Structure formats: C-alpha cells, structure tokens
Coordinates of C-alpha atoms in Angstrom, one line a residue:
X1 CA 18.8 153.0 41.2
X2 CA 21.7 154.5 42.8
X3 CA 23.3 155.9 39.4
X4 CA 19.5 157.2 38.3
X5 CA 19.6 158.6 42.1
X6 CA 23.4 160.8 41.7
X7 CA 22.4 162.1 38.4
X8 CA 19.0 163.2 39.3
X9 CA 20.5 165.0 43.0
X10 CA 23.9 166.7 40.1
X11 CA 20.7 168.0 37.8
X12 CA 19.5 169.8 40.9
X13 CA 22.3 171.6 42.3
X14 CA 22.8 173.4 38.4
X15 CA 19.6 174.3 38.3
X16 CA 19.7 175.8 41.1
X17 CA 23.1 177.7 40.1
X18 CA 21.6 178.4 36.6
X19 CA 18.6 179.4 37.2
X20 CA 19.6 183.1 38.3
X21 CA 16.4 184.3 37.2
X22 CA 14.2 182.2 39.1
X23 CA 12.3 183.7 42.6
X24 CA 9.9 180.8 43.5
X25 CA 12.5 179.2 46.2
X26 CA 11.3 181.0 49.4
X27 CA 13.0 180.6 52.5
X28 CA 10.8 180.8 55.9
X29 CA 11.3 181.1 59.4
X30 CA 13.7 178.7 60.3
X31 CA 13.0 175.8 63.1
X32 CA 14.3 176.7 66.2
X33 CA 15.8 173.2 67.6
X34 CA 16.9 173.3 71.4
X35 CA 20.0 171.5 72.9
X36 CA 20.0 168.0 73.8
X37 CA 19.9 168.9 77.7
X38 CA 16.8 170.2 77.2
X39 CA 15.2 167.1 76.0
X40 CA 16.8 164.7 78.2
X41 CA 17.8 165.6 81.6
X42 CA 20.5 162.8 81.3
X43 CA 21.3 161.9 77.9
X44 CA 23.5 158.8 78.1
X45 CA 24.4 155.9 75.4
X46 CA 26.1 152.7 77.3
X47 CA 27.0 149.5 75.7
X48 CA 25.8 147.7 78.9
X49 CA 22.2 148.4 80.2
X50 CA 23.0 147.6 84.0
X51 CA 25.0 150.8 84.0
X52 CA 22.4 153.2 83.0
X53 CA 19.7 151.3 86.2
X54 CA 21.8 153.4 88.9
X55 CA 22.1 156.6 87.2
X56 CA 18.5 157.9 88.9
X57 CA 20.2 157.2 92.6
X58 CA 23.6 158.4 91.5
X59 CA 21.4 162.0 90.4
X60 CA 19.7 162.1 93.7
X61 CA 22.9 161.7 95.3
X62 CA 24.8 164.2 93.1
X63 CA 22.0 167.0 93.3
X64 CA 22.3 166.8 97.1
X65 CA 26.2 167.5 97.4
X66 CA 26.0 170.4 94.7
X67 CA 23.2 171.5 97.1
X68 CA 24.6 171.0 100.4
X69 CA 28.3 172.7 98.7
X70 CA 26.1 176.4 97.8
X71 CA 24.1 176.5 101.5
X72 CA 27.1 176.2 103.2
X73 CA 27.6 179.4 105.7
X74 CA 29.9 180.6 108.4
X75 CA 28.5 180.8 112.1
X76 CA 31.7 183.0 113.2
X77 CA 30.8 185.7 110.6
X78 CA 27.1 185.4 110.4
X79 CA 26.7 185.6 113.9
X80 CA 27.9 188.6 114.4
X81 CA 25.8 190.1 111.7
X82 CA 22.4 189.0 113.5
X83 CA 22.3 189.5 117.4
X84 CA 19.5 187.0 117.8
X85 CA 20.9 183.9 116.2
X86 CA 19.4 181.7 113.7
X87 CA 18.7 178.0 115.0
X88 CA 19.0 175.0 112.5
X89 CA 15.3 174.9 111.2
X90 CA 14.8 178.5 110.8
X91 CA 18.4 178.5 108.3
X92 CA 16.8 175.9 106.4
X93 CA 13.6 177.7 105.9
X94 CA 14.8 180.8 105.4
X95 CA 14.8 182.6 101.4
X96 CA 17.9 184.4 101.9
X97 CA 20.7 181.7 100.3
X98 CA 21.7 180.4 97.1
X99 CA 18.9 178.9 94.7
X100 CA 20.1 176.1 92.8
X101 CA 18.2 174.2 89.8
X102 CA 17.5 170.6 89.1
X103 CA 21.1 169.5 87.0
X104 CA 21.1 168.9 83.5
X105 CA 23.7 166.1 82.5
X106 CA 25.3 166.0 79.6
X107 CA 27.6 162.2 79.4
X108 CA 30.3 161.6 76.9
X109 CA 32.8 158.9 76.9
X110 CA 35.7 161.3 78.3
X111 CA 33.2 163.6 80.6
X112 CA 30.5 164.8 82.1
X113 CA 28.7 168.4 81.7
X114 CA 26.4 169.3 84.3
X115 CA 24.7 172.6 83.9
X116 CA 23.2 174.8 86.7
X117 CA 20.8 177.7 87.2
X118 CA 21.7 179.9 89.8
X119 CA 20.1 182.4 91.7
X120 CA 22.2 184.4 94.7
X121 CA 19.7 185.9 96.8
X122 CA 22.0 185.8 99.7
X123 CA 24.3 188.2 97.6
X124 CA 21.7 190.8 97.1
X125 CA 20.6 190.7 100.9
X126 CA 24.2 191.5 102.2
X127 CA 24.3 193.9 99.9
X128 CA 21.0 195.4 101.0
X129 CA 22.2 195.8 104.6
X130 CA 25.0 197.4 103.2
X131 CA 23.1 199.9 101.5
X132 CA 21.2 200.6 104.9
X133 CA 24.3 200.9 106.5
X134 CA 25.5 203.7 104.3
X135 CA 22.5 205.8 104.5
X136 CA 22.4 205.6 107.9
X137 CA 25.8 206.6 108.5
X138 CA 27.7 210.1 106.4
X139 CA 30.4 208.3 104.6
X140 CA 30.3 207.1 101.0
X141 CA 31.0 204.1 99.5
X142 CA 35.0 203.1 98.2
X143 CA 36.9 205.0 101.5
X144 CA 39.3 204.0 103.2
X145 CA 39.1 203.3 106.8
X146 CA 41.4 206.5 108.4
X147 CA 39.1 209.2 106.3
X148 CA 36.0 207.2 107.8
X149 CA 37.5 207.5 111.9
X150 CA 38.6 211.4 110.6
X151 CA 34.7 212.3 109.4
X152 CA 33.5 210.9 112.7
X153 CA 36.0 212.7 114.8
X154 CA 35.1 215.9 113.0
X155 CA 31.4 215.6 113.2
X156 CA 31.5 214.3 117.0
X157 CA 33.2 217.3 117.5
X158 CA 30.8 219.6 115.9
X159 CA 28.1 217.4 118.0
X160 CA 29.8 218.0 121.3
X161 CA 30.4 221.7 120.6
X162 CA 26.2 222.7 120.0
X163 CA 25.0 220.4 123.3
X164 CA 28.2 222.5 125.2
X165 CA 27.1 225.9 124.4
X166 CA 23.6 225.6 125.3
X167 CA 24.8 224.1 128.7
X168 CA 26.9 226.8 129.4
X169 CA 24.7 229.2 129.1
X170 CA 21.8 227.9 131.6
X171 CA 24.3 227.5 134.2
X172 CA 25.6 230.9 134.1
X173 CA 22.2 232.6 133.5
X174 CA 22.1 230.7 137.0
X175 CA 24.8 231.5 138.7
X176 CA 24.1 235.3 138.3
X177 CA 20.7 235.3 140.6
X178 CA 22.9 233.5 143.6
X179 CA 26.3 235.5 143.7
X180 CA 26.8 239.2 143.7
X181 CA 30.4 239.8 143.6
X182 CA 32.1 240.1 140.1
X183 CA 35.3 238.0 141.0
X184 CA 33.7 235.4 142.6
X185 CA 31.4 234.8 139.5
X186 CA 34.6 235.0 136.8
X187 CA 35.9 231.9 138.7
X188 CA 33.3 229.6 139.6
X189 CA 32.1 230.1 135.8
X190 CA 35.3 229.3 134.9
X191 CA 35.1 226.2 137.0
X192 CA 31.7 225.3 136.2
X193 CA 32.7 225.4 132.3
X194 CA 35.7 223.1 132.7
X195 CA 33.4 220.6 134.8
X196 CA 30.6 220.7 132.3
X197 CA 33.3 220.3 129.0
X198 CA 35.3 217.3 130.8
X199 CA 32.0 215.6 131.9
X200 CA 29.7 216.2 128.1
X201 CA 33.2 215.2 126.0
X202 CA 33.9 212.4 127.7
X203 CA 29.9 211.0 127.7
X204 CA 29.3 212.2 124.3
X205 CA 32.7 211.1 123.0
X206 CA 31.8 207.8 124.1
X207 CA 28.3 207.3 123.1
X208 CA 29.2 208.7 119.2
X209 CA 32.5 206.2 118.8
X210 CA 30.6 203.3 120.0
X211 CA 27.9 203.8 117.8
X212 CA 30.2 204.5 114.8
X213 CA 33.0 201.9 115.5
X214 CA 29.4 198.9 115.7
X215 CA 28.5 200.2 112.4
X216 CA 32.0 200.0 111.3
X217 CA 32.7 196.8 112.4
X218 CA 29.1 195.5 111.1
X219 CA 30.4 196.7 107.3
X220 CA 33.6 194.9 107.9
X221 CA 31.1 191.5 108.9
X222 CA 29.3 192.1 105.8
X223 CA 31.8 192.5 103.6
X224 CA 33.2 189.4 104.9
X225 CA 30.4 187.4 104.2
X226 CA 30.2 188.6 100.9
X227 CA 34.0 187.2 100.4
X228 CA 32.9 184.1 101.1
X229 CA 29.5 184.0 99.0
X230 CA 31.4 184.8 96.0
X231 CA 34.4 182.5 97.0
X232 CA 31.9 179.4 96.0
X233 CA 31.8 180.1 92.5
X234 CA 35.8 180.3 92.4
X235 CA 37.3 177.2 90.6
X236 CA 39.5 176.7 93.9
X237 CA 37.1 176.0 95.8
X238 CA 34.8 173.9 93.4
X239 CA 37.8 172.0 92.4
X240 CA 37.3 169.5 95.9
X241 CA 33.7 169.0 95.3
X242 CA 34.2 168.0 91.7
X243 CA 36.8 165.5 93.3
X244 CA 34.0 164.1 95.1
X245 CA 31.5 163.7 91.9
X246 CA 34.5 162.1 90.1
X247 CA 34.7 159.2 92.3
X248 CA 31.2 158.6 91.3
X249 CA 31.5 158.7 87.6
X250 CA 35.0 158.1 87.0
X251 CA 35.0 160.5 84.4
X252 CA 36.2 164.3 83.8
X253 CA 33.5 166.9 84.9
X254 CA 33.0 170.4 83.9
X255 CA 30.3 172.7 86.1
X256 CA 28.4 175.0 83.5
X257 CA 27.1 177.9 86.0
X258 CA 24.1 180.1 84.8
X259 CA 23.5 182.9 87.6
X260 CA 20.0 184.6 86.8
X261 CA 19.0 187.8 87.8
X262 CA 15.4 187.1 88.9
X263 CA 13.1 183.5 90.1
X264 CA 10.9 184.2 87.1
X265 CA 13.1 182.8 84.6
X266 CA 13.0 179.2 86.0
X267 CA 10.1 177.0 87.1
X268 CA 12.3 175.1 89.8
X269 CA 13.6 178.0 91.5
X270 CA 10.5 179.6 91.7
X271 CA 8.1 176.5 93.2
X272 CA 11.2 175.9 95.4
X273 CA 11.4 179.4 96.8
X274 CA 7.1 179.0 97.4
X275 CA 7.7 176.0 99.0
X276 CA 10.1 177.4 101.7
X277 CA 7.6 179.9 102.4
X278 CA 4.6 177.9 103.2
X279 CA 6.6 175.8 105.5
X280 CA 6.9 178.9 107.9
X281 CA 3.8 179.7 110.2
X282 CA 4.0 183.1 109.5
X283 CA 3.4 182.6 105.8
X284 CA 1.9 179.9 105.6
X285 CA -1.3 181.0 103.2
X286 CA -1.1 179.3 100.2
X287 CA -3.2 181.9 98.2
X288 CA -1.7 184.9 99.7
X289 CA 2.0 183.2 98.3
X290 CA 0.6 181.9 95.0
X291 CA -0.6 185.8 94.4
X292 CA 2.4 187.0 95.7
X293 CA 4.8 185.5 93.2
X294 CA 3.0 186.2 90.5
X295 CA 3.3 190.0 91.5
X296 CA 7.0 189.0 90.7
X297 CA 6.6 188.6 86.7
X298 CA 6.4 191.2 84.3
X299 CA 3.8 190.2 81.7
X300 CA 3.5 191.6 77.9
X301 CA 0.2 193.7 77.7
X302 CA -2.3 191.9 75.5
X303 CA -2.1 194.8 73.5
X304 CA 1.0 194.1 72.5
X305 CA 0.4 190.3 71.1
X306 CA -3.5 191.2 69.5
X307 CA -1.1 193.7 67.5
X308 CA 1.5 191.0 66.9
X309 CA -1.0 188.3 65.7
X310 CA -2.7 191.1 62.9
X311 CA 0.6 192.1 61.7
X312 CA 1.4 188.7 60.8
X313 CA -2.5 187.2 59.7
X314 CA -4.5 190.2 59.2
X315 CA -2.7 193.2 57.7
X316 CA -2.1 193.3 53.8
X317 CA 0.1 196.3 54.3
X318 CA 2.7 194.9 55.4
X319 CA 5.0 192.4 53.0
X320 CA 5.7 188.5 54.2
X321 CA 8.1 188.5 56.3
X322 CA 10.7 185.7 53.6
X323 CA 14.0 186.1 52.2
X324 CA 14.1 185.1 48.7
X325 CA 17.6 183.4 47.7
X326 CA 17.4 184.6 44.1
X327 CA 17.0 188.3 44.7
X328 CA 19.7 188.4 46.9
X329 CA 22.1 186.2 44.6
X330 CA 20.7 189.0 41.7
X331 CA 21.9 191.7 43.1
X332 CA 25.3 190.8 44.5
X333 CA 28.2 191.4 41.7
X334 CA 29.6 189.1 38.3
X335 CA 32.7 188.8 40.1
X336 CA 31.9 187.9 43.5
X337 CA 29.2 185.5 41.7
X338 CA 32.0 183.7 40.2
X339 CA 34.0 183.1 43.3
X340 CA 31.3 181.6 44.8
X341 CA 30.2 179.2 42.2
X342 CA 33.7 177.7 42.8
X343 CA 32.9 177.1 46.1
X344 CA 30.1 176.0 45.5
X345 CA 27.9 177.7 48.7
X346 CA 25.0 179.3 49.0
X347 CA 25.0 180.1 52.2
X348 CA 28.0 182.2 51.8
X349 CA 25.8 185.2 49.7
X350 CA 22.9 185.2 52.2
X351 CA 25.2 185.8 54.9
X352 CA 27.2 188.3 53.0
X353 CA 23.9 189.9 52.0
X354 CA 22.0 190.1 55.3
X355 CA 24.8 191.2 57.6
X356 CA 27.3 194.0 56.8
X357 CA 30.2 192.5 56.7
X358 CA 32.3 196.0 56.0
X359 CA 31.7 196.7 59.6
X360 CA 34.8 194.1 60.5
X361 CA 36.9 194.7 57.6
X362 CA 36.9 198.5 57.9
X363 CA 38.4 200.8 61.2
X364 CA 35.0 200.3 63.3
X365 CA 35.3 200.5 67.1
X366 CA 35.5 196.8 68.8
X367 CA 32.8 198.5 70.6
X368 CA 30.9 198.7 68.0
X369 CA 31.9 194.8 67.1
X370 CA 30.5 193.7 70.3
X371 CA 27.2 195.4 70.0
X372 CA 26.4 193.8 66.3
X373 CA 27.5 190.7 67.4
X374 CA 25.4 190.7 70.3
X375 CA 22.7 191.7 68.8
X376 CA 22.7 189.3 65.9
X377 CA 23.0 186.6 68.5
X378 CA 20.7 187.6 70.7
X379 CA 17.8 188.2 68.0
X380 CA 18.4 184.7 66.9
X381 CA 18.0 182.9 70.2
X382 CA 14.8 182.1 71.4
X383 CA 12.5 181.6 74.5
X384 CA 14.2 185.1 76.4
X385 CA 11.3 186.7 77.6
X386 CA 8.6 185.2 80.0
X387 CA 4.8 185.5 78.4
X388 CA 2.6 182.8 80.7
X389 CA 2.5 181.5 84.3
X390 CA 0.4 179.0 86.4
X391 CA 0.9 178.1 89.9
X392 CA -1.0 175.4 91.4
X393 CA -1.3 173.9 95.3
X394 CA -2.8 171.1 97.5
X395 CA -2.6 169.5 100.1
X396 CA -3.0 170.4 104.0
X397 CA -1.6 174.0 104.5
X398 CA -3.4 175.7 107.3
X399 CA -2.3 177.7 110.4
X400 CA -4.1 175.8 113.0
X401 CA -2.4 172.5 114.3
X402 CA -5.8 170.1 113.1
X403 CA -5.6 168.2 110.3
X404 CA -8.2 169.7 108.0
X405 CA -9.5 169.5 104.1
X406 CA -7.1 169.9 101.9
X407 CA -6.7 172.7 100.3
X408 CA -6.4 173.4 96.1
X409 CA -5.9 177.2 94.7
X410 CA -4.9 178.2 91.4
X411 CA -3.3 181.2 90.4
X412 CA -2.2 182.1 86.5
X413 CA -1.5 184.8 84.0
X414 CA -0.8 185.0 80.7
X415 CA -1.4 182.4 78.4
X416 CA 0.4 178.9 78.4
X417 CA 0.0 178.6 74.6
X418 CA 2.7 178.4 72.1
X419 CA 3.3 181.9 70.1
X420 CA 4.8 179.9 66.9
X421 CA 2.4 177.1 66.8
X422 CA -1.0 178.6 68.0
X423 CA -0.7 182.3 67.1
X424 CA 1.8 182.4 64.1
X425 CA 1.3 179.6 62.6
X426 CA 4.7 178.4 62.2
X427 CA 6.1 174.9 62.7
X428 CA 7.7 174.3 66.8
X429 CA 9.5 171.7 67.8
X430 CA 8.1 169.4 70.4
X431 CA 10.3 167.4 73.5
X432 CA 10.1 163.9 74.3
X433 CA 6.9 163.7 71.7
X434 CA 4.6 165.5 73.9
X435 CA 6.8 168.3 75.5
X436 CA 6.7 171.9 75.0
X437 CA 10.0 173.1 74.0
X438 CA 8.6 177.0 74.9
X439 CA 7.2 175.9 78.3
X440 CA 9.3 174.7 82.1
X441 CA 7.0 172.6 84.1
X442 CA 7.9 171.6 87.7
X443 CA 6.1 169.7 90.8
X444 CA 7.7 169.6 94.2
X445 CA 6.2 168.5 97.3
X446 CA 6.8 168.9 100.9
X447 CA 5.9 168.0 104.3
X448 CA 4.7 170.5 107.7
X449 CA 3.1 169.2 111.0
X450 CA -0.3 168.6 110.0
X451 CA 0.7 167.1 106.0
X452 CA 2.2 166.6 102.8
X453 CA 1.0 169.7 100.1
X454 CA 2.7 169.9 96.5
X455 CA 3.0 172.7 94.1
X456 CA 2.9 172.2 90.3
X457 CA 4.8 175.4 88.3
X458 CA 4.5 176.4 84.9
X459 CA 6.2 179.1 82.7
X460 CA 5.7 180.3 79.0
X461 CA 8.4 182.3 77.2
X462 CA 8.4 183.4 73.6

C-alpha cells in the first residue's frame, strides 16, 4: 500500500510540472488562520495535570500586579497639578489612567509570553492641559526657559506702559483746575508721575510674574508627569515587576506591549472604561453611556458593503477575483523555468510574479522599501478595521439610593455577522469550535451602593 501510495503522490508532482499547458488548477482566497493566543488565552501542554489546576489563580494573581504596576501615580507631582486633590475612590473611578487588557499567555518549556493591549489615556490628558496651557499663554512650544522669562518681561513692560499713560494723563488734566502757577504745576506733576510709575510697576509687575511663573511652573508639573507615564513602558523599570512574575512561573518572561490609539479596537477596554463610568453618580445612566460609546466608532456606510457584496455575487463585469498557477508559470521565461524545476518550488514563480521583485534589486529609495513592504503586509493581515458593535447592561444602576428594578438596555450598530462566511461566501475559521475568529466578546460586572450590574461587549471587524 505504501509503495502503490509513493508512486501515485511522484506521478502527481510531474504532472503538475509537465502539464505547462493546463489552467484548471485555480487557486482561491486563502484561509486566514489566527495565532494560537487567540484561541486559547493560556495555551499550556504539562506532563502532570496537577500543574495546569492552579494556573486560573496564578492568572488572577498575575493580571492584578501588571494592573496595579500601570495605575501607579505620584502624589508629589500630581498634586500640584490639581489644587483640589483627588481622594482614593475618586482615583480609582476616574477614566484618566492607563487601560490595560485581559493577558494572553503564551507557555513554552523555557518561557512565558504574555501579550498586552494598551491604551494611555493618561498620556493624552497631560498632553491636553499642555495644549491649554500654550494657548493661553504667547510662547510656543520647544523654548527654552530664559527666551520664555525675556517674552514676559517684554510684554509686562508693554502692559505697564498703556495702563501708565492713561493715568498720567487724568491726573494732570486734574491738577490744572486746582493750581494756577506754572512752576508749581512742573513739580508736583513731576512728583505725581514718579508716585504713580513706582506704585503701577511695582503692582503690575507683580500681578503679571506671578501669573506667568504659576503657568510656568504648572508646564514644568506636567511635563514631569509625563516622564514618569512614559518611564513604565521602559525595560528598567519593567525589569523588577517581571522579577516578581518569575518567582511565580519559574520561567523566562517576555512582556509583548500593543499601545492602541483608540477603546474601539478592543472589547475589554471598552466595557472596562463603561464600567468606571457608571460607578460615578454623576454618570451613572446606563443608556445615556451605552449611546455614548457608540458615538466613539466609526462605522462603514452600508453603502459601501451593498456595493461590496454585488461586486463579488452579482456583477458579471467584473472577472473572479483567482490567480491561476499555469498562466503565471506560462508567461515567466525558458530559462528561469529551468532553474526552478531544479528546485523544485512553485511557490517561488507566484511570488516572483505577483510582487515586483526589481524594486529591491535595482537603486530604489529604502523609502520606497518600507512602503511596499508595508503595504504588502498590511493588505494581507486581517480583522483591521471595526464593522459591528453591541453593548448590553443590567442590573441595578439608578441615581436614587433605593434598590429598584433592574434595569436592561441594549445599544448596537453595525452588523455582528461575519463578511467571509455570510456575505462572501468564503470559508472562516472558527475558535474553540463555536468562536468567531472576526468577533471580541467580553462581560464584566461590578458593584455600587444599591447592586451588582454587568455589561456584555461585542465587536465585529473585517
């Protein structure tokens, strides 16, 4: 059977060499597999079955340090940013810090990879005060601190100078209806002016440096702050809480640390960031909060895929969208055919024939490089933009302190249907047996005074 087998599989690889003419092998879309993390949070193998029982406390355990390392803060430099100070329970509540994900372990026998999504919103509201700052103020960004002190000399100055002359001349308009004699009015104007320009510089003066020099100093806090924000992604200071995890595991850890720019592009970060906000009284309207983060996403128009799913099913004008092998082995040269017989590889001509490989070999640009790499790269991987969300609540969120109904509201848009499967009929690959690879589904729950309420997220990308 096995001989029968071998000859039968060498019959088929001439063929397929031989067989130049040929254009019935069609090659489709191609499967898009996702990595192993994605399907299991914790993909493990271990010869003994006791070890893999405390792996779900070990997780909890893990997820809090990681999470208790990225809230920490400074009181000396954040106080002096805000002039009422922030007690305990509203720092916990409050949006403004550093979203972190659920961890996605990765275990091998010499380490463990833990991925991380990311989202610094405490970056961008330093950032934001800064910008407030600088419009406030004249100076621009990137100067140094002696040109800043010159500019407000210079403009005090110029300050000091209008509120003077107007002064000056309602005293002396004045002076002129109570004394007659020319001499005497030459030197008590005199006197007056000196009086008026030591009292107005010195009260002016005053008033315009402490202002500047607290909106100085407030830059200075910011900047500070921002220092040490961006000092917790630095492998320095990671390197004592991976110390920590070590002891756990007893193994080698890597952090793999994905910052995002937005909440939309994870379902954690975004039911996590909702969840915050109904625990405050003031926003604590589940509806209202549900609507509101859904203002966050932008959606494809419906336009767009009805035109999407015609192209594909409906319009004979335009050609199937498959490479045939044949006419691209065809048209390559004798010579080059030859070379890759030898080798043996297939592969080899429809790379060489769908991307231009005389872009690297000739004097391009490396910025030119980058682009067609990234672009080939990016084209290829899937699930980048967002095209579905639902967000559900219930439970017992109200603003009076009785403990009412529960409350259940739904908000969605978009659709949570997979584009390959349902729309384009193409094969998907499924997670776990019954997961959506194209879809992130989350359910946290929380407690307030009067309760317990959870929140179920989902979001669909293409």
């Amino acid at each position: 059977m096995l001989k029968l087998f071998s000859k039968r599989l060498k019959h088929n690889i001439e063929n397929i060499y031989d067989k130049s003419n040929c254009k019935s092998n069609e090659i489709g879309y191609v499967k898009h597999n996702p990595p192993a993390n994605k399907e299991w949070y914790n993909s493990i193998y271990a010869f003994n079955k006791n070890t893999v029982k405390l792996l779900p406390s070990l997780n909890k355990l893990i997820f809090k340090l990681i999470k208790s390392y990225f809230y920490l803060y400074n009181h000396k430099f954040e106080n002096k940013i805000r002039l009422p100070r922030m007690r305990i329970k509203q720092r916990r509540l409050s949006v403004n810090k550093i979203f972190v994900s659920k961890a996605e372990l990765k275990h091998t026998n010499d380490k463990i990879i833990i991925t991380l999504y990311i989202y610094n919103r405490q970056n961008l509201y330093y950032l934001n005060k800064l910008k407030l700052i600088e419009k406030g103020g004249f100076f621009k960004k990137k100067k140094s601190f002696e040109i800043r002190l010159k500019k407000i000399r210079d403009k005090g100055l110029k300050i000091i100078s209008k509120v003077l002359n107007k002064e000056k001349t309602f005293v002396i308009d004045q002076m002129q209806y109570f004394i007659t004699e020319p001499e005497q009015k030459q030197t008590s104007c005199a006197v007056v002016q000196q009086k008026i320009s030591f009292t107005f510089t010195t009260k002016y003066l005053k008033n315009f440096l402490i202002k500047s020099l607290t909106q100085e100093m407030l830059w200075l806090y910011i900047n500070q702050n921002i220092f040490f924000n961006k000092s917790k992604f630095n492998n320095n200071y990671i390197l004592p809480l991976i110390k920590l995890i070590k002891t756990f595991y007893n193994k080698k850890i890597d952090f793999n640390l994905v910052n995002l720019k937005s909440l939309t592009l994870n379902s954690y970060l975004l039911t996590q960031s909702i969840i915050l906000k109904l625990n405050k009284w003031k926003t604590n309207r589940m509806l209202r909060t549900l609507s509101a983060s859904l203002d966050l996403f932008k959606l494809p128009k419906r336009e767009i895929i009805n035109e999407l799913i015609y192209n594909t099913f409906y319009n004979k004008k335009i050609l199937k969208q498959n490479i045939v092998v044949n006419d691209q082995y065809n048209s390559i040269d004798h010579n080059l055919k030859q070379k890759l017989r030898a080798n043996n590889d297939l592969l080899d001509i429809m790379l060489y024939k769908m991307y231009d490989l005389n872009l690297f070999r000739g004097s391009a640009s490396n910025n030119k490089k980058i682009k067609y790499v990234t672009n080939t790269v990016l084209n290829l991987i899937k699930y980048k933009s967002v095209c579905g969300v639902r967000l559900q609540g219930a439970g017992r969120v109200t603003r009076r302190y009785t403990a009412q109904r529960s409350v259940f509201k739904v908000r969605y848009d978009g659709n949570l249907k997979d584009m390959d499967s349902s729309f384009l009929n193409r094969s998907s690959v499924i997670l776990r047996g019954h997961l959506k690879a194209s879809l992130q589904y989350t359910k946290l729950s929380s407690k307030v005074r009067i309760g317990s309420f959870g929140i179920k997220g989902w979001i669909n990308s293409y």
